[in-house]
């Protein structure tokens, strides 16, 4: 039972880090888009 709970904990931690990575990636792409809009690359 304890092993099962440990496994669950590890999985939820993995999911949390994946969600954080996804949020970071979205923030970065949003930032890059803002950068492209604010600076004229002609």
Coordinates of C-alpha atoms in Angstrom, one line a residue:
X1 CA 0.0 0.0 0.0
X2 CA 2.8 2.4 0.9
X3 CA 4.5 1.6 -2.4
X4 CA 1.3 2.4 -4.3
X5 CA 1.0 5.8 -2.5
X6 CA 4.6 6.6 -3.3
X7 CA 4.0 5.8 -6.9
X8 CA 0.9 8.0 -7.0
X9 CA 3.0 10.8 -5.4
X10 CA 5.7 10.5 -8.1
X11 CA 3.1 10.5 -10.8
X12 CA 1.3 13.6 -9.5
X13 CA 4.7 15.4 -9.2
X14 CA 5.5 14.5 -12.8
X15 CA 2.1 15.8 -13.9
X16 CA 2.7 19.0 -12.0
X17 CA 6.1 19.6 -13.5
X18 CA 4.7 18.9 -17.0
X19 CA 1.9 21.4 -16.4
X20 CA 4.5 24.0 -15.2
X21 CA 6.6 23.3 -18.3
X22 CA 3.6 23.8 -20.5
X23 CA 2.7 27.1 -18.7
X24 CA 6.3 28.3 -19.1
X25 CA 6.3 27.4 -22.8
X26 CA 3.0 29.3 -23.3
X27 CA 4.4 32.3 -21.4
X28 CA 7.5 32.2 -23.6
X29 CA 5.6 32.0 -26.8
X30 CA 3.3 34.8 -25.7
X31 CA 6.3 36.9 -24.8
X32 CA 7.9 36.3 -28.2
X33 CA 4.7 37.3 -29.9
X34 CA 4.6 40.5 -27.9
X35 CA 8.2 41.1 -28.8
X36 CA 7.5 40.7 -32.5
X37 CA 4.6 43.1 -32.3
X38 CA 6.4 45.8 -30.4
X39 CA 9.5 45.7 -32.6
X40 CA 9.3 46.1 -36.3
X41 CA 11.3 43.4 -38.2
X42 CA 11.2 44.9 -41.7

